[in-house]
Short mmCIF file of C-alpha atoms and ligand atoms in Angstrom, two decimals:
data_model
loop_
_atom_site.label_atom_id
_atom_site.label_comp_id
_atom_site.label_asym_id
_atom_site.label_seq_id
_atom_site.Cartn_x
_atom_site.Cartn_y
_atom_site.Cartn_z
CA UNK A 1 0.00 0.00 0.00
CA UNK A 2 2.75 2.29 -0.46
CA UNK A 3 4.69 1.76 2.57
CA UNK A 4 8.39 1.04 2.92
CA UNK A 5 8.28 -2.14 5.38
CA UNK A 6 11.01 -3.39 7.68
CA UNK A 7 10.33 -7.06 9.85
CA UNK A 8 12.40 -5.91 12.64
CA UNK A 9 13.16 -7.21 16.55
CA UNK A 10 15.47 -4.33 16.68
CA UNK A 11 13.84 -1.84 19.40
CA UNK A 12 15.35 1.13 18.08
CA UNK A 13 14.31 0.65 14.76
CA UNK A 14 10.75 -0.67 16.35
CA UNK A 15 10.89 2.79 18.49
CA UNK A 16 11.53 4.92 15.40
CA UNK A 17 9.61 3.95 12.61
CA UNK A 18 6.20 6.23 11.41
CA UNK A 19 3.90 3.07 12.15
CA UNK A 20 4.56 -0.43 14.19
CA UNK A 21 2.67 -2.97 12.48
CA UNK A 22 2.06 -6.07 15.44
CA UNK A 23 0.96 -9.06 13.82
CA UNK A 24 0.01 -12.01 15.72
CA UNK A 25 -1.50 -15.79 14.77
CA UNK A 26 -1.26 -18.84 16.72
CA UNK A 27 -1.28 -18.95 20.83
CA UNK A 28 -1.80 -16.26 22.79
CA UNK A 29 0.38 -16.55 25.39
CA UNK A 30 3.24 -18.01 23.04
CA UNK A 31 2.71 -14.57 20.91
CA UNK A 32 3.38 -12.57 23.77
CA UNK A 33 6.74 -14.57 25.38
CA UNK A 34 8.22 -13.93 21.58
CA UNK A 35 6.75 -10.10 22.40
CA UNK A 36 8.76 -10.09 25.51
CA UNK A 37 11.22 -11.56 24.69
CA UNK A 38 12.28 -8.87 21.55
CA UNK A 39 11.14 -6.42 24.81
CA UNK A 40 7.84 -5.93 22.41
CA UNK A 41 5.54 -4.24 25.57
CA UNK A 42 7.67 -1.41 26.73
CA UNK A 43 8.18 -0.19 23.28
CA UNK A 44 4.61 -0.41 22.69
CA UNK A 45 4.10 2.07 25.76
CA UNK A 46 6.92 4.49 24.87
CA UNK A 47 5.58 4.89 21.38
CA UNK A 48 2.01 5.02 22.38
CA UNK A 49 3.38 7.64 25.20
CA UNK A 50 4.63 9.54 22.70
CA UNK A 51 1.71 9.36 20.00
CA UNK A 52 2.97 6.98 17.31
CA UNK A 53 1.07 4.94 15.60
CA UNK A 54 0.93 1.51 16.06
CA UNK A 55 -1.57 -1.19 14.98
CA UNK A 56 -2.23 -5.07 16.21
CA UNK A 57 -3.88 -7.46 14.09
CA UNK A 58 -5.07 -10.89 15.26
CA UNK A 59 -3.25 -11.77 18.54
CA UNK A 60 -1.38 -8.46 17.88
CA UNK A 61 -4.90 -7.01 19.35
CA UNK A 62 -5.37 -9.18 21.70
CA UNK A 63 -2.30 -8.69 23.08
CA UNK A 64 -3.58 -5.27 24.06
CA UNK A 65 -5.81 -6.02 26.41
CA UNK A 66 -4.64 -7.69 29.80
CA UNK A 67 -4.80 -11.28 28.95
CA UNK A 68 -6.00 -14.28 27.69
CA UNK A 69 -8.65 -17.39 28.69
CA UNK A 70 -6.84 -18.87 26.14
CA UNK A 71 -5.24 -22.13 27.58
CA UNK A 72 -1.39 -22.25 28.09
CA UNK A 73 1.57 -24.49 29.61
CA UNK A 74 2.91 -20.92 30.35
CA UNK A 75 0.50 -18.34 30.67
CA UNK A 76 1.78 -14.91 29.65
CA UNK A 77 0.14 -11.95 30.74
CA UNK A 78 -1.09 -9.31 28.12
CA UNK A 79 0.22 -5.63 27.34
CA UNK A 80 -2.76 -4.14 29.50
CA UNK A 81 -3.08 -1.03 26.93
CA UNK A 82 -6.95 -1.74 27.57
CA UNK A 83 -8.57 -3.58 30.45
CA UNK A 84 -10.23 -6.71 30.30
CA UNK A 85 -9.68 -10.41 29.17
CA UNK A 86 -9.47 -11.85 26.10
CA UNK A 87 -12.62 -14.59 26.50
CA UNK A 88 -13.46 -17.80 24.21
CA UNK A 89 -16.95 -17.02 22.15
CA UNK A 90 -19.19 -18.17 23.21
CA UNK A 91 -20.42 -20.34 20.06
CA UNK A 92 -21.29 -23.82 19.11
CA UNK A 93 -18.87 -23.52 16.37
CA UNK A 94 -15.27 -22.24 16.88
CA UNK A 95 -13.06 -20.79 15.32
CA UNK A 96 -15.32 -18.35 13.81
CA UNK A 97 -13.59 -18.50 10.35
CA UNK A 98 -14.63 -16.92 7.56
CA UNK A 99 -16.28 -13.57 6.05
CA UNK A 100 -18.15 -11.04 8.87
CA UNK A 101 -19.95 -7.57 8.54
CA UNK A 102 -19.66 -4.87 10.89
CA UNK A 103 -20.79 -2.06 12.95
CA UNK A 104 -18.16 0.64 12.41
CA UNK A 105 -18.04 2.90 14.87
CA UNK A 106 -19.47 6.18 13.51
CA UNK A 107 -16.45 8.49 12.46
CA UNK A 108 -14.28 5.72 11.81
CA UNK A 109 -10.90 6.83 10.28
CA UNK A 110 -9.71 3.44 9.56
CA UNK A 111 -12.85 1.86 8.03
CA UNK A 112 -13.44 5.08 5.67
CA UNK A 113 -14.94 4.02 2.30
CA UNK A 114 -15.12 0.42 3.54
CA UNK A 115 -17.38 0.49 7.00
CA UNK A 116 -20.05 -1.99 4.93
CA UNK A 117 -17.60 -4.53 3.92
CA UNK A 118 -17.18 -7.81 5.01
CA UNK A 119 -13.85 -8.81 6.64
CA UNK A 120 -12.20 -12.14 7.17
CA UNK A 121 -11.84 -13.40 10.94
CA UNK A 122 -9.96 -16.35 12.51
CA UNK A 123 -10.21 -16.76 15.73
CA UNK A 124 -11.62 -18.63 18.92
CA UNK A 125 -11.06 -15.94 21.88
CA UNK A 126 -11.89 -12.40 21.37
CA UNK A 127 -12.97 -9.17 23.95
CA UNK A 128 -16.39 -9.29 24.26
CA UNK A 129 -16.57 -5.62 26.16
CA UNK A 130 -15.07 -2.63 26.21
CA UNK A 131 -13.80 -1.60 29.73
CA UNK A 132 -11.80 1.55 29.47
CA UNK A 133 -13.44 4.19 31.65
CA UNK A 134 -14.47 7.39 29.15
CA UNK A 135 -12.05 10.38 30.17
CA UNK A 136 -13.90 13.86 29.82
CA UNK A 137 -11.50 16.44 30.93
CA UNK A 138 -10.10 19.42 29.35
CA UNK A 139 -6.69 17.29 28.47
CA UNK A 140 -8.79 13.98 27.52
CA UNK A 141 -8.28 12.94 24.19
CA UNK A 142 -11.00 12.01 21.74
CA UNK A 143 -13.32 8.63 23.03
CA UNK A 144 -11.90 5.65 21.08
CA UNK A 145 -13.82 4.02 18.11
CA UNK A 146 -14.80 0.50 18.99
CA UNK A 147 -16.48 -1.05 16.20
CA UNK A 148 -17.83 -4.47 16.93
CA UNK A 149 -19.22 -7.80 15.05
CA UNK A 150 -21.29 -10.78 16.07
CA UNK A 151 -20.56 -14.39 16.28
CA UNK A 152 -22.33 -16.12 19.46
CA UNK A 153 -22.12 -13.14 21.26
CA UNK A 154 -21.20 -9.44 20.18
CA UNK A 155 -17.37 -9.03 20.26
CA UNK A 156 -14.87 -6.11 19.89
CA UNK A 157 -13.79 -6.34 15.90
CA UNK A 158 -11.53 -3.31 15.69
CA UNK A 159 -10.36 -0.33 18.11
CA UNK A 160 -9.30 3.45 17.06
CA UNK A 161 -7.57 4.60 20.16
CA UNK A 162 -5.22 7.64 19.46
CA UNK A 163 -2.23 6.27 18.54
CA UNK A 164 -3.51 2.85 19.17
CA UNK A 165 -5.66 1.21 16.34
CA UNK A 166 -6.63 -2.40 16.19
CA UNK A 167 -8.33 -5.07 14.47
CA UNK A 168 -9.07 -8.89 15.26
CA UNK A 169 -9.92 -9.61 11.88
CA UNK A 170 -7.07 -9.77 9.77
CA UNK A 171 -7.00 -6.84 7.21
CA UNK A 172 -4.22 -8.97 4.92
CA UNK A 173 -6.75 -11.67 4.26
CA UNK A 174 -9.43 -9.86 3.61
CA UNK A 175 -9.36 -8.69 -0.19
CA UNK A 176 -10.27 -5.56 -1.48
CA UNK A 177 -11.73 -3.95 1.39
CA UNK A 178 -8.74 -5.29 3.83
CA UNK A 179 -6.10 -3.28 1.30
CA UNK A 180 -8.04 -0.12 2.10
CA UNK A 181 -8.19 -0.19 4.96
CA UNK A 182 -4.34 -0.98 5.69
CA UNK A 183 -4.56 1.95 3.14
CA UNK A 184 -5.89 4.30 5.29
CA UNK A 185 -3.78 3.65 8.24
CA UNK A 186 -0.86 3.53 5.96
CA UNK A 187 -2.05 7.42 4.82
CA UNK A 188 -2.87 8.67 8.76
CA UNK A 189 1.21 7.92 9.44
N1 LIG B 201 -5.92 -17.14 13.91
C1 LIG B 201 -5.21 -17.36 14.97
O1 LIG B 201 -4.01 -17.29 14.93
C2 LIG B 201 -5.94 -17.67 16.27
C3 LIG B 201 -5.75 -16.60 17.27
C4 LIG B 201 -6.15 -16.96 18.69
N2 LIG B 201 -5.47 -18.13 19.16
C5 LIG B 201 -7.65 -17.12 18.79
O2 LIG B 201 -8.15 -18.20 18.62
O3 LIG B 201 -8.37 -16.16 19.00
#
């Protein structure tokens, strides 16, 4: 989409670049030992600290949030940007794989020109609320965007936090309306 990409475990170069991209498929807790272990967390807070971008797909949203039911040998705790759990759905049928629609959050930045698109999900575990308390001060930045999507229960599909943006579909898989959308992130940097 336009964008010069780097794969990098270097922290500098993860600390310095216009937009950190975190993927993340497979385990939950084994996604965020490999996080750790390339010191992934604390250079997620100093960028987010200082207002650049960064966006987690996949695992690389739920990472975001505190933790995981998922089940582990070694359970890992999450990055605890946002509060709350990552649960299982709740439906007779898991993963929930395949093609979903959406209900953008109005004002979406990310989802512009593609907020009635379907998007492709994998997954089992998901956040099924959003827990962050709204901040209405004089200093408070704008409420995030949480967009959500249904599949045995309603579930948190994407997140437009300041610097923070996130989706648990995955963007890359998802044709078309997927490219735009990295698009538009891609164009906000
Ligand atoms: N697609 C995946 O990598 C699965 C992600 C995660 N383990 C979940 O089930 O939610």
């Amino acid at each position: 989409m336009g964008a010069a990409v780097t794969l990098t475990a270097d922290p500098a170069a993860a600390l310095a670049c216009d937009g950190l991209f975190v993927p993340g498929v497979g385990n939950f807790h084994a996604c965020m030992s490999g996080l750790r272990a390339a010191d992934g967390p604390r250079i997620i807070d100093i960028r987010l600290a200082g207002g650049r971008p960064v966006l987690g797909v996949c695992v690389g949203m739920q990472v975001m949030f505190d933790g995981s039911d998922e089940p582990s040998m070694a359970r890992v705790d999450g990055i605890g940007e946002w509060p709350g759990v990552v649960r299982r759905l709740p439906a007779e049928v898991v993963p929930h794989m395949g093609w979903n629609t959406l209900d953008v959050a109005p004002g979406s930045r990310l989802f512009a020109g593609v907020a009635d698109q379907a998007f492709y999900f994998v997954h089992s575990y998901a956040a099924l609320t959003w827990d962050l308390p709204p901040a209405d001060g004089a200093m408070a930045a704008a409420a995030p965007l949480v967009s959500r999507c249904r599949y045995g229960t309603d579930f948190i599909a994407a997140v437009e936090n300041g610097p923070l943006s996130a989706t648990q579909f995955h963007p890359e898989k998802s044709g078309d309306a997927g490219l735009q959308l990295l698009q538009n992130w891609v164009q906000s940097l």
